[in-house]
Short mmCIF file of C-alpha atoms in Angstrom, two decimals:
data_model
loop_
_atom_site.label_atom_id
_atom_site.label_comp_id
_atom_site.label_asym_id
_atom_site.label_seq_id
_atom_site.Cartn_x
_atom_site.Cartn_y
_atom_site.Cartn_z
CA MET G 59 80.28 -166.17 175.30
CA THR G 60 77.67 -164.97 177.74
CA SER G 61 77.15 -166.10 181.26
CA ASP G 62 73.46 -165.20 181.34
CA GLN G 63 72.39 -168.73 180.61
CA ARG G 64 75.11 -170.45 182.54
CA PRO G 65 74.20 -172.16 185.80
CA GLU G 66 76.00 -171.06 188.95
CA PRO G 67 79.30 -172.92 188.76
CA GLU G 68 80.48 -175.17 191.54
CA PRO G 69 83.44 -173.92 193.58
CA GLU G 70 86.82 -174.92 192.31
CA PRO G 71 88.46 -177.19 194.91
CA GLY G 72 91.96 -176.94 193.56
CA PRO G 73 94.02 -178.62 190.94
CA THR G 74 94.30 -182.05 192.56
CA TRP G 75 92.60 -182.09 195.95
CA ASP G 76 88.98 -183.03 196.25
CA ASP G 77 86.60 -181.59 198.82
CA GLU G 78 86.78 -184.66 201.04
CA THR G 79 90.54 -184.40 201.34
CA LEU G 80 90.31 -180.76 202.31
CA VAL G 81 87.58 -181.44 204.85
CA ARG G 82 89.80 -184.17 206.34
CA LEU G 83 92.75 -181.80 206.34
CA LEU G 84 90.97 -179.14 208.35
CA ASP G 85 89.45 -181.73 210.66
CA ARG G 86 92.98 -182.92 211.33
CA GLY G 87 93.93 -179.34 212.14
CA VAL G 88 91.72 -179.47 215.24
CA ALA G 89 92.13 -183.14 216.09
CA ASP G 90 93.92 -182.20 219.31
CA VAL G 91 91.22 -179.84 220.60
CA VAL G 92 89.63 -181.31 223.69
CA ASP G 93 85.86 -181.27 223.81
CA ALA G 94 84.35 -179.24 226.60
CA PRO G 95 80.64 -179.27 227.32
CA ALA G 96 78.68 -176.36 225.90
CA PRO G 97 77.91 -173.94 228.76
CA VAL G 98 74.31 -173.45 227.74
CA ARG G 99 73.14 -172.20 231.11
CA SER G 100 75.72 -169.41 231.37
CA VAL G 101 75.09 -168.35 227.80
CA VAL G 102 71.36 -168.14 228.43
CA THR G 103 71.99 -166.16 231.59
CA ASP G 104 74.33 -163.80 229.74
CA GLY G 105 71.81 -163.52 226.93
CA ASP G 106 68.95 -162.71 229.29
CA ARG G 107 71.11 -160.09 230.95
CA LEU G 108 71.84 -158.52 227.56
CA ILE G 109 68.19 -158.52 226.62
CA ARG G 110 67.25 -156.87 229.92
CA ARG G 111 69.97 -154.27 229.52
CA HIS G 112 68.85 -153.58 225.96
CA ARG G 113 65.29 -153.06 227.13
CA GLN G 114 66.44 -150.72 229.90
CA VAL G 115 68.45 -148.66 227.42
CA VAL G 116 65.49 -148.43 225.05
CA ALA G 117 63.20 -147.40 227.89
CA LEU G 118 65.67 -144.76 229.04
CA CYS G 119 65.99 -143.40 225.50
CA CYS G 120 62.21 -143.25 225.14
CA ALA G 121 61.86 -141.41 228.43
CA THR G 122 64.59 -138.95 227.46
CA LEU G 123 62.97 -138.33 224.10
CA ALA G 124 59.59 -137.81 225.71
CA VAL G 125 60.94 -135.29 228.22
CA GLY G 126 62.94 -133.58 225.49
CA GLY G 127 59.90 -133.39 223.24
CA VAL G 128 57.76 -131.81 225.92
CA SER G 129 60.51 -129.30 226.74
CA LEU G 130 60.95 -128.37 223.11
CA ALA G 131 57.23 -127.92 222.65
CA ALA G 132 57.05 -125.72 225.72
CA ALA G 133 59.98 -123.65 224.55
CA PHE G 134 58.40 -123.25 221.13
CA LEU G 135 55.09 -122.13 222.56
CA ALA G 136 56.82 -119.70 224.91
CA THR G 137 58.76 -118.22 222.01
CA THR G 138 55.88 -117.83 219.63
CA GLY G 139 53.30 -116.95 222.21
CA LYS G 140 50.69 -118.75 220.17
CA ASP G 141 48.73 -121.83 220.77
CA VAL G 142 49.27 -124.34 218.07
CA PRO G 143 46.24 -126.51 217.44
CA MET G 144 47.20 -130.14 217.46
CA ARG G 145 45.36 -132.39 215.09
CA PRO G 146 44.18 -135.43 216.95
CA ASP G 147 45.68 -137.75 214.37
CA ARG G 148 49.01 -135.96 214.53
CA ASP G 149 49.61 -136.27 218.24
CA PRO G 150 53.28 -136.72 218.88
CA VAL G 151 54.02 -140.36 219.02
CA LEU G 152 57.25 -141.81 220.20
CA ILE G 153 58.32 -144.10 217.48
CA ALA G 154 60.53 -146.90 218.54
CA SER G 155 63.99 -146.49 217.17
CA GLU G 156 65.18 -148.79 214.45
CA PRO G 157 66.33 -152.08 215.86
CA PRO G 158 70.07 -152.22 216.32
CA VAL G 159 71.95 -153.10 213.21
CA ASP G 160 72.21 -156.82 212.95
CA ASP G 161 75.76 -157.87 213.68
CA ALA G 162 75.50 -160.40 210.92
CA THR G 163 74.70 -157.92 208.16
CA PRO G 164 77.71 -157.24 205.97
CA THR G 165 78.02 -153.88 204.24
CA THR G 166 80.87 -153.96 201.80
CA THR G 167 79.57 -152.95 198.43
CA PRO G 168 80.02 -149.25 197.88
CA ALA G 169 77.15 -147.36 196.35
CA PRO G 170 77.78 -146.13 192.84
CA GLY G 171 78.81 -142.50 192.67
CA PRO G 172 80.30 -139.96 190.33
CA VAL G 173 83.43 -141.20 188.64
CA ALA G 174 86.59 -139.19 189.07
CA GLY G 175 89.02 -139.34 186.21
CA THR G 176 89.87 -138.09 182.77
CA PRO G 177 88.04 -139.47 179.73
CA VAL G 178 90.44 -141.30 177.44
CA ASP G 179 90.78 -142.16 173.78
CA THR G 180 91.90 -145.40 172.19
CA ALA G 181 95.55 -144.35 172.00
CA ALA G 182 95.76 -143.72 175.70
CA ILE G 183 94.88 -147.21 176.84
CA GLN G 184 97.15 -149.20 174.54
CA GLY G 185 99.07 -151.97 176.24
CA SER G 186 98.59 -154.57 178.95
CA TRP G 187 96.55 -154.16 182.08
CA GLN G 188 95.78 -156.24 185.13
CA VAL G 189 92.14 -156.37 186.18
CA GLU G 190 92.20 -155.10 189.74
CA SER G 191 88.49 -155.54 190.41
CA MET G 192 85.28 -156.13 188.52
CA ARG G 193 81.69 -156.18 189.60
CA ASP G 194 79.92 -159.48 189.61
CA TYR G 195 77.17 -159.67 187.00
CA SER G 196 74.61 -162.07 188.32
CA LEU G 197 70.96 -162.86 188.72
CA VAL G 198 69.38 -160.91 191.59
CA ASP G 199 65.63 -161.02 192.18
CA GLY G 200 65.04 -162.37 188.70
CA ARG G 201 67.16 -159.77 186.96
CA PHE G 202 70.79 -159.69 185.91
CA ARG G 203 72.66 -156.77 187.38
CA PHE G 204 76.07 -155.66 188.60
CA THR G 205 76.57 -156.43 192.26
CA GLU G 206 79.61 -156.80 194.49
CA ASN G 207 83.20 -156.38 193.43
CA ILE G 208 85.24 -159.43 192.64
CA LEU G 209 88.67 -158.52 193.92
CA GLU G 210 91.92 -159.41 192.22
CA PRO G 211 90.69 -161.87 189.62
CA ASP G 212 93.55 -163.43 187.70
CA LEU G 213 92.67 -161.60 184.52
CA THR G 214 94.66 -159.51 182.11
CA MET G 215 93.31 -157.06 179.56
CA SER G 216 95.22 -155.85 176.56
CA PHE G 217 94.31 -153.11 174.14
CA ASP G 218 95.99 -153.39 170.76
CA GLY G 219 94.82 -150.81 168.28
CA ASP G 220 91.04 -150.97 168.32
CA SER G 221 90.87 -154.51 169.75
CA TRP G 222 90.65 -155.56 173.35
CA THR G 223 91.44 -159.02 174.64
CA ALA G 224 90.74 -160.41 178.09
CA LYS G 225 92.72 -163.46 179.15
CA THR G 226 92.76 -165.85 182.08
CA GLY G 227 94.59 -169.12 181.88
CA CYS G 228 93.82 -170.59 178.48
CA TYR G 229 90.58 -168.64 178.05
CA PHE G 230 90.23 -165.40 176.17
CA GLU G 231 87.55 -163.08 174.85
CA SER G 232 88.17 -160.43 172.26
CA ALA G 233 86.32 -157.72 170.35
CA GLN G 234 86.87 -154.51 168.46
CA PHE G 235 85.83 -151.26 170.04
CA ASP G 236 85.54 -147.52 169.62
CA LEU G 237 86.70 -145.16 172.34
CA VAL G 238 86.35 -141.43 171.81
CA ASP G 239 86.39 -138.89 174.63
CA GLY G 240 85.84 -141.66 177.10
CA GLU G 241 82.78 -143.07 175.35
CA PHE G 242 83.26 -146.79 174.83
CA ALA G 243 81.35 -149.09 172.47
CA ASN G 244 82.02 -152.55 171.10
CA ARG G 245 81.95 -152.63 167.33
CA ASP G 246 81.38 -156.32 166.66
CA PRO G 247 80.26 -159.40 168.55
CA MET G 248 82.90 -160.89 170.79
CA THR G 249 84.94 -163.90 169.85
CA GLY G 250 86.61 -166.16 172.35
CA SER G 251 87.96 -169.49 173.40
CA GLY G 252 84.53 -170.77 174.35
CA SER G 253 84.74 -173.82 176.57
CA ALA G 254 87.47 -175.46 174.51
CA CYS G 255 90.16 -175.50 177.13
CA ALA G 256 90.02 -177.66 180.20
CA GLN G 257 90.67 -175.16 182.91
CA GLY G 258 88.82 -174.65 186.17
CA THR G 259 85.47 -173.05 186.73
CA VAL G 260 87.09 -170.07 188.41
CA GLU G 261 88.64 -169.05 185.12
CA THR G 262 85.45 -169.62 183.14
CA ASP G 263 83.57 -167.52 185.66
CA TRP G 264 86.09 -164.71 185.46
CA ILE G 265 86.15 -164.68 181.68
CA ALA G 266 82.36 -164.75 181.50
CA ASN G 267 82.18 -161.92 183.99
CA ILE G 268 84.69 -159.68 182.23
CA SER G 269 82.82 -160.36 179.00
CA ASN G 270 79.67 -159.02 180.60
CA VAL G 271 81.60 -156.06 181.93
CA MET G 272 83.11 -155.24 178.54
CA MET G 273 79.82 -155.80 176.76
CA ARG G 274 78.08 -153.21 178.92
CA THR G 275 80.86 -150.68 179.57
CA ASP G 276 79.89 -147.25 178.25
CA HIS G 277 82.74 -145.05 179.51
CA VAL G 278 86.44 -145.39 180.26
CA THR G 279 88.37 -142.89 182.34
CA ILE G 280 91.84 -142.76 183.78
CA GLY G 281 92.47 -141.64 187.32
CA ALA G 282 95.15 -141.49 189.94
CA TYR G 283 98.24 -143.62 189.40
CA GLY G 284 97.17 -144.42 185.89
CA ARG G 285 94.27 -146.60 186.95
CA LEU G 286 91.58 -147.19 184.34
CA SER G 287 87.95 -147.19 185.40
CA LEU G 288 85.31 -148.85 183.24
CA THR G 289 81.84 -147.59 183.99
CA VAL G 290 78.24 -148.41 183.20
CA ASP G 291 75.76 -145.63 183.90
CA GLN G 292 78.42 -143.90 186.01
CA MET G 293 78.93 -147.00 188.13
CA VAL G 294 82.47 -148.34 188.13
CA VAL G 295 82.23 -151.94 186.99
CA ALA G 296 85.94 -152.67 186.68
CA THR G 297 89.27 -151.11 187.51
CA LEU G 298 92.48 -151.89 185.65
CA THR G 299 96.02 -151.19 186.70
CA PRO G 300 99.03 -151.14 184.40
CA ALA G 301 100.47 -154.61 183.99
CA ALA G 302 103.94 -155.15 185.39
CA ASP G 303 105.53 -155.37 181.96
CA HIS G 304 103.99 -152.25 180.57
CA GLN G 305 103.79 -148.60 181.47
CA PRO G 306 100.89 -147.18 179.54
CA THR G 307 100.72 -143.72 178.16
CA GLU G 308 98.58 -141.49 180.28
CA PRO G 309 96.39 -138.97 178.53
CA GLY G 310 97.42 -136.41 181.09
CA ASP G 311 101.12 -136.90 180.52
CA ALA G 312 102.90 -133.59 180.37
CA THR G 313 105.24 -132.90 177.48
CA ALA G 314 108.40 -130.87 177.66
CA ALA G 315 106.51 -127.98 176.14
CA ASP G 316 103.92 -128.16 178.92
CA LEU G 317 106.63 -127.72 181.51
CA VAL G 318 108.35 -124.69 180.09
CA GLY G 319 107.64 -121.59 182.14
CA ARG G 320 107.62 -120.34 185.73
CA TRP G 321 105.74 -122.19 188.41
CA ASP G 322 104.82 -121.81 192.04
CA VAL G 323 105.47 -125.06 193.82
CA THR G 324 103.49 -126.68 196.59
CA ILE G 325 104.33 -129.90 198.29
CA PRO G 326 101.40 -132.24 198.75
CA GLY G 327 100.94 -134.39 201.75
CA VAL G 328 98.78 -137.45 201.55
CA VAL G 329 96.68 -138.10 198.49
CA VAL G 330 93.00 -138.72 199.12
CA ASP G 331 90.88 -140.09 196.28
CA GLY G 332 93.54 -139.06 193.83
CA VAL G 333 93.55 -135.44 195.02
CA PRO G 334 96.71 -134.24 196.76
CA GLN G 335 96.07 -132.61 200.11
CA VAL G 336 98.41 -129.66 199.91
CA GLU G 337 100.84 -128.91 202.69
CA THR G 338 101.33 -125.26 203.39
CA HIS G 339 104.70 -123.76 204.05
CA ASP G 340 103.90 -120.29 205.32
CA ASP G 341 106.32 -117.52 204.47
CA VAL G 342 108.06 -119.74 201.94
CA ALA G 343 107.68 -119.14 198.26
CA MET G 344 108.96 -122.11 196.30
CA THR G 345 109.38 -121.62 192.59
CA LEU G 346 110.51 -123.66 189.66
CA GLU G 347 111.36 -122.46 186.18
CA PHE G 348 111.85 -124.71 183.16
CA THR G 349 113.50 -123.48 180.00
CA SER G 350 113.12 -125.09 176.62
CA ASN G 351 116.79 -126.09 176.50
CA GLY G 352 116.52 -128.56 179.39
CA GLN G 353 117.59 -126.22 182.18
CA PHE G 354 115.70 -125.54 185.35
CA LYS G 355 116.01 -123.14 188.24
CA ALA G 356 114.44 -123.81 191.57
CA ASN G 357 114.13 -121.78 194.73
CA ASP G 358 112.95 -123.46 197.87
CA GLY G 359 112.81 -120.34 199.94
CA CYS G 360 116.29 -120.96 201.23
CA LYS G 361 118.50 -121.38 198.25
CA ASN G 362 118.60 -121.32 194.50
CA VAL G 363 119.29 -124.51 192.63
CA ASP G 364 120.20 -124.79 188.97
CA GLY G 365 120.27 -128.01 187.06
CA THR G 366 119.15 -129.91 184.06
CA TYR G 367 116.07 -131.98 183.38
CA SER G 368 115.10 -134.35 180.64
CA VAL G 369 111.76 -135.57 179.37
CA THR G 370 111.94 -138.85 177.53
CA GLY G 371 109.49 -141.24 175.98
CA ARG G 372 105.77 -141.16 175.71
CA ASP G 373 105.25 -141.32 179.43
CA ALA G 374 107.03 -138.05 180.09
CA SER G 375 109.73 -139.60 182.20
CA LEU G 376 111.51 -136.85 184.01
CA ARG G 377 114.96 -136.73 185.53
CA PHE G 378 116.38 -133.84 187.49
CA ILE G 379 120.08 -133.45 187.99
CA VAL G 380 120.28 -131.46 191.18
CA PRO G 381 123.70 -130.24 192.27
CA ALA G 382 124.42 -130.48 195.97
CA VAL G 383 124.01 -127.07 197.54
CA GLY G 384 124.43 -126.33 201.21
CA CYS G 385 121.81 -124.49 203.20
CA SER G 386 121.94 -123.55 206.83
CA THR G 387 118.23 -123.65 207.68
CA PRO G 388 116.02 -126.72 207.20
CA PRO G 389 114.14 -125.95 204.02
CA PRO G 390 110.94 -127.48 202.64
CA PRO G 391 111.98 -130.66 200.88
CA LEU G 392 111.81 -129.27 197.37
CA THR G 393 115.26 -130.18 196.10
CA GLY G 394 115.11 -133.58 197.73
CA ARG G 395 111.82 -134.29 196.03
CA LEU G 396 113.07 -133.08 192.66
CA ALA G 397 115.56 -135.92 192.66
CA ASP G 398 112.70 -138.38 193.12
CA VAL G 399 110.61 -137.05 190.22
CA ARG G 400 110.08 -139.55 187.41
CA HIS G 401 106.83 -138.54 185.68
CA ALA G 402 104.86 -135.39 184.99
CA THR G 403 101.15 -135.19 184.30
CA THR G 404 98.79 -132.34 183.71
CA GLY G 405 96.20 -131.62 186.37
CA PRO G 406 93.17 -129.38 186.61
CA HIS G 407 93.49 -125.58 186.50
CA GLN G 408 96.64 -125.79 184.35
CA GLN G 409 98.53 -127.45 187.14
CA ILE G 410 101.33 -129.93 186.60
CA TYR G 411 101.77 -132.90 188.89
CA LEU G 412 105.25 -134.30 189.34
CA HIS G 413 105.20 -137.96 190.36
CA ALA G 414 107.64 -140.38 191.93
CA SER G 415 108.28 -143.71 190.24
CA ASN G 416 105.13 -145.18 191.79
CA TYR G 417 103.05 -142.28 190.45
CA GLU G 418 102.64 -140.75 193.87
CA ILE G 419 102.31 -136.99 193.41
CA ILE G 420 105.22 -135.37 195.20
CA LEU G 421 105.12 -131.84 193.80
CA VAL G 422 102.34 -129.67 192.43
CA LEU G 423 103.17 -126.83 190.06
CA LYS G 424 100.84 -123.86 189.54
CA PRO G 425 101.49 -121.37 186.76
CA GLN G 426 102.71 -117.99 187.97
CA VAL Z 295 62.79 -171.12 222.60
CA ARG Z 296 65.31 -172.08 225.24
CA ASP Z 297 65.00 -175.76 224.40
CA ASP Z 298 65.48 -175.00 220.74
CA PHE Z 299 68.47 -172.85 221.48
CA SER Z 300 69.97 -175.32 223.96
CA ASP Z 301 69.74 -178.15 221.46
CA TYR Z 302 71.29 -176.07 218.74
CA MET Z 303 74.09 -174.78 220.91
CA SER Z 304 74.96 -178.19 222.34
CA ALA Z 305 75.18 -179.64 218.87
CA ARG Z 306 77.07 -176.75 217.31
CA TRP Z 307 79.40 -175.77 220.17
CA PRO Z 308 82.34 -178.09 219.29
CA LYS Z 309 82.26 -177.01 215.66
CA VAL Z 310 82.33 -173.30 216.53
CA VAL Z 311 85.17 -173.77 219.03
CA ARG Z 312 87.24 -175.69 216.49
CA ALA Z 313 86.51 -173.21 213.72
CA ALA Z 314 87.79 -170.46 216.02
CA VAL Z 315 90.98 -172.46 216.58
CA LEU Z 316 91.45 -172.82 212.83
CA LEU Z 317 90.92 -169.07 212.45
CA GLY Z 318 93.83 -168.48 214.80
CA CYS Z 319 92.47 -168.49 218.34
CA GLU Z 320 94.18 -170.25 221.23
CA ALA Z 321 91.98 -172.93 222.79
CA HIS Z 322 90.80 -170.74 225.69
CA GLU Z 323 90.14 -167.83 223.35
CA ALA Z 324 88.18 -170.13 221.08
CA GLU Z 325 85.87 -171.07 223.94
CA ASP Z 326 85.44 -167.40 224.89
CA LEU Z 327 84.63 -166.58 221.29
CA ALA Z 328 82.12 -169.41 221.07
CA GLN Z 329 80.52 -168.25 224.30
CA ALA Z 330 80.20 -164.69 223.00
CA THR Z 331 78.86 -165.98 219.70
CA PHE Z 332 76.16 -168.07 221.27
CA THR Z 333 75.22 -165.27 223.65
CA ARG Z 334 74.56 -163.08 220.64
CA ALA Z 335 72.77 -165.90 218.92
CA TYR Z 336 70.53 -166.27 221.97
CA VAL Z 337 69.74 -162.56 222.04
CA LYS Z 338 68.93 -162.63 218.34
CA TRP Z 339 67.46 -166.10 218.32
CA SER Z 340 64.29 -164.92 216.61
CA HIS Z 341 66.46 -163.79 213.68
CA VAL Z 342 68.59 -166.91 213.72
CA ILE Z 343 65.68 -169.29 213.39
CA LYS Z 344 64.33 -167.33 210.44
CA ALA Z 345 67.62 -167.47 208.56
CA ASP Z 346 67.89 -169.61 205.44
CA ASN Z 347 71.00 -171.21 206.83
CA ARG Z 348 71.19 -171.06 210.60
CA ASP Z 349 74.79 -172.24 210.69
CA ALA Z 350 75.86 -169.58 208.22
CA TYR Z 351 74.12 -166.90 210.27
CA VAL Z 352 75.85 -167.96 213.47
CA SER Z 353 79.16 -168.32 211.63
CA ARG Z 354 78.81 -164.74 210.50
CA MET Z 355 78.31 -163.65 214.09
CA MET Z 356 81.38 -165.61 215.12
CA LEU Z 357 83.48 -164.10 212.35
CA ASN Z 358 82.38 -160.56 213.21
CA LEU Z 359 83.22 -161.10 216.88
CA PHE Z 360 86.52 -162.70 215.93
CA ARG Z 361 87.46 -159.74 213.75
CA SER Z 362 86.44 -157.26 216.43
CA SER Z 363 88.56 -159.03 219.00
CA ARG Z 364 91.53 -159.05 216.63
CA ARG Z 365 91.10 -155.35 215.92
CA ARG Z 366 91.18 -154.63 219.63
CA ARG Z 367 94.29 -156.73 219.98
CA SER Z 368 96.07 -155.41 216.92
CA GLY Z 369 99.28 -153.63 217.75
CA ARG Z 370 99.50 -155.35 221.08
CA GLU Z 371 99.66 -159.01 220.21
CA ARG Z 372 100.40 -161.27 217.33
CA LEU Z 373 97.50 -161.75 214.97
CA ASP Z 374 97.91 -165.48 214.67
CA ALA Z 375 98.17 -168.11 217.30
CA GLU Z 376 101.68 -169.18 218.04
CA VAL Z 377 102.19 -172.68 216.79
CA PRO Z 378 105.20 -174.48 218.19
CA GLU Z 379 107.94 -175.69 215.93
CA LEU Z 380 107.61 -179.21 214.68
CA ASP Z 381 109.84 -181.87 216.16
CA ALA Z 382 112.76 -182.70 213.99
CA VAL Z 383 111.53 -186.22 213.23
CA PRO Z 384 107.78 -186.31 213.62
CA SER Z 385 105.90 -189.55 213.61
CA PRO Z 386 103.54 -189.56 210.65
CA GLU Z 387 100.82 -191.06 212.79
CA ASP Z 388 101.06 -188.36 215.41
CA ALA Z 389 97.80 -186.41 215.25
CA ARG Z 390 99.25 -183.62 217.31
CA VAL Z 391 101.97 -183.04 214.77
CA ASP Z 392 99.44 -183.01 211.96
CA SER Z 393 97.31 -180.51 213.86
CA ASP Z 394 100.28 -178.25 214.38
CA ALA Z 395 101.29 -178.55 210.76
CA VAL Z 396 97.82 -177.72 209.52
CA ARG Z 397 97.42 -174.80 211.86
CA ARG Z 398 100.85 -173.50 211.06
CA ALA Z 399 100.11 -173.72 207.36
CA LEU Z 400 96.86 -171.83 207.94
CA SER Z 401 98.70 -169.18 209.94
CA GLN Z 402 100.86 -168.48 206.88
CA LEU Z 403 97.79 -167.55 204.84
CA SER Z 404 96.35 -164.08 204.74
CA GLN Z 405 93.34 -163.71 207.04
CA PRO Z 406 90.81 -163.50 204.16
CA HIS Z 407 92.20 -166.70 202.67
CA ARG Z 408 92.20 -168.42 206.04
CA GLU Z 409 88.60 -167.41 206.71
CA VAL Z 410 87.34 -168.64 203.38
CA LEU Z 411 89.04 -172.02 203.84
CA VAL Z 412 87.59 -172.51 207.31
CA LEU Z 413 84.12 -171.53 206.20
CA ARG Z 414 84.23 -173.75 203.14
CA TYR Z 415 86.05 -176.87 204.28
CA TYR Z 416 85.59 -176.90 208.04
CA LEU Z 417 82.16 -175.36 208.55
CA GLN Z 418 81.25 -176.64 205.08
CA LEU Z 419 79.09 -173.67 204.20
CA PRO Z 420 77.85 -173.39 200.62
CA GLU Z 421 79.69 -170.87 198.51
CA ARG Z 422 76.73 -168.52 198.35
CA ASP Z 423 76.48 -168.42 202.15
CA ILE Z 424 80.21 -167.82 202.41
CA ALA Z 425 79.83 -164.88 200.07
CA ARG Z 426 77.09 -163.46 202.26
CA THR Z 427 79.01 -164.19 205.43
CA LEU Z 428 82.12 -162.41 204.19
CA GLY Z 429 80.18 -159.73 202.37
CA VAL Z 430 81.88 -160.41 199.05
CA ALA Z 431 80.85 -161.71 195.65
CA SER Z 432 80.78 -165.41 194.86
CA GLY Z 433 83.58 -164.83 192.40
CA THR Z 434 85.72 -163.40 195.18
CA VAL Z 435 85.03 -166.48 197.28
CA LYS Z 436 86.23 -168.62 194.40
CA SER Z 437 89.34 -166.56 193.75
CA ARG Z 438 90.23 -166.54 197.44
CA LEU Z 439 89.71 -170.30 197.69
CA SER Z 440 91.79 -170.82 194.60
CA ARG Z 441 94.65 -168.74 195.98
CA ALA Z 442 94.40 -170.20 199.47
CA LEU Z 443 94.62 -173.73 198.09
CA ALA Z 444 97.55 -172.77 195.91
CA ALA Z 445 99.32 -171.42 198.98
CA LEU Z 446 98.54 -174.57 200.97
CA ALA Z 447 99.82 -176.72 198.13
CA ALA Z 448 103.18 -175.00 198.48
CA ASP Z 449 103.53 -176.26 202.06
CA PRO Z 450 105.40 -179.59 202.10
CA HIS Z 451 103.77 -180.71 205.37
CA ILE Z 452 100.34 -180.25 203.88
CA THR Z 453 101.12 -182.02 200.62
CA ASP Z 454 102.68 -184.82 202.68
CA PHE Z 455 99.50 -185.12 204.75
CA VAL Z 456 97.31 -185.06 201.64
CA ASP Z 457 99.44 -187.74 200.00
CA ARG Z 458 99.21 -189.93 203.10
CA SER Z 459 95.49 -189.49 203.57
CA SER Z 460 94.49 -189.86 199.94
CA PRO Z 461 92.87 -193.21 199.19
#
């Protein structure tokens, strides 16, 4: 199915209520509001006052710029000691500033930019995903293109072997694909439910849109918190989050073998754009050592802690058993955070990220 | 210009005040918001009259002013207007009760859902203009409408009203 030829669908009013009922409903919501006459005169007076003030501000700015320009020119000439011939057609001209930004102009669509994330292969995206956002693919100035994000469409995506399936309500679209080192390509034409099921236009619009997204996606990467990004020419056209019933395997998942060794530990603060902003704990050297037999030793600068850890399953689930150990001075929260660790992933520069259950990075390990 | 503006404002004033009430303003706030909206519209009247949809343009101004005022208030006051509790046994014919019920149901919605409902079914803007007003895609307008209506349908007072008012 393609939406290129489809006319713009009418809005879906709801399962049983027609537009008239809803208009009546909202009218009833303000039935008790008492009419007051429109204060046209005061509005015009206020408006005139605003216009006058705006003009005064512009005039003041122009005067300031003019004085500033003359001063700068004088300073320049005094510094260089040379006369600079001024071409008649290049006389300094005060250009009126841009008109103030129109209050009514919305700016919500982010410009495309470089995509952060790790390229993935087919195996890494297996399972169910919820479409978090997708760009609208619609006719603009006579050309179809990706525009604003549609947020939280009720769409699921599943990847089973080399097939993907998008579903919403009773609609679906499906195709086979190749995904190697993040490069995505559909292998065959898509198949789908067509218009066979009698569901609303919202669902048909979503399914048509995700079809366009999937048809044009050229790269797939995985980023913070296991979020998949589908991109076209480096523009993110859809983001997918793990569905509630499925924890996908991350390509960056650390294995037990990855963990073995000695590490310097830092404790990140907030995470911005998927990158932990590291807290510094001056004069404190926190270390963590994993052995291959499931033992670990940690030092938080105050005390040594021994315990056991386990890595289970494909998603590198981690559990630390941390014995209670007293310490007289308030230490950095290393041991407390160890108890919260549930996942480990590999980061750049041979780092290991230890995550809480919600994939928030709570410890960063750097090889010693 | 003034005549044009005066005519427009006189005709549109009640609608803007009521839309502000549905968005969550108290009555006096709604009038202040309408006043501020039309003052801006007057200052930018040359833009307004060139707009494809004058009502949508002014609605966008109103919404921006409404959001700004809520941002200033956030942390100090409740976001939504306080709607009194319904009487225990309301008369079905009582318009006041219906108004309260509708406004209370709206106050339970998230602000984006509330805005999209007011723009679509009170100000009756076309979907494309709503998308431009809110700065989102048409698909987002549809998904928000769909969810907002689903939330409204879960309110027994609203379903009761719809049942009563359906032909």
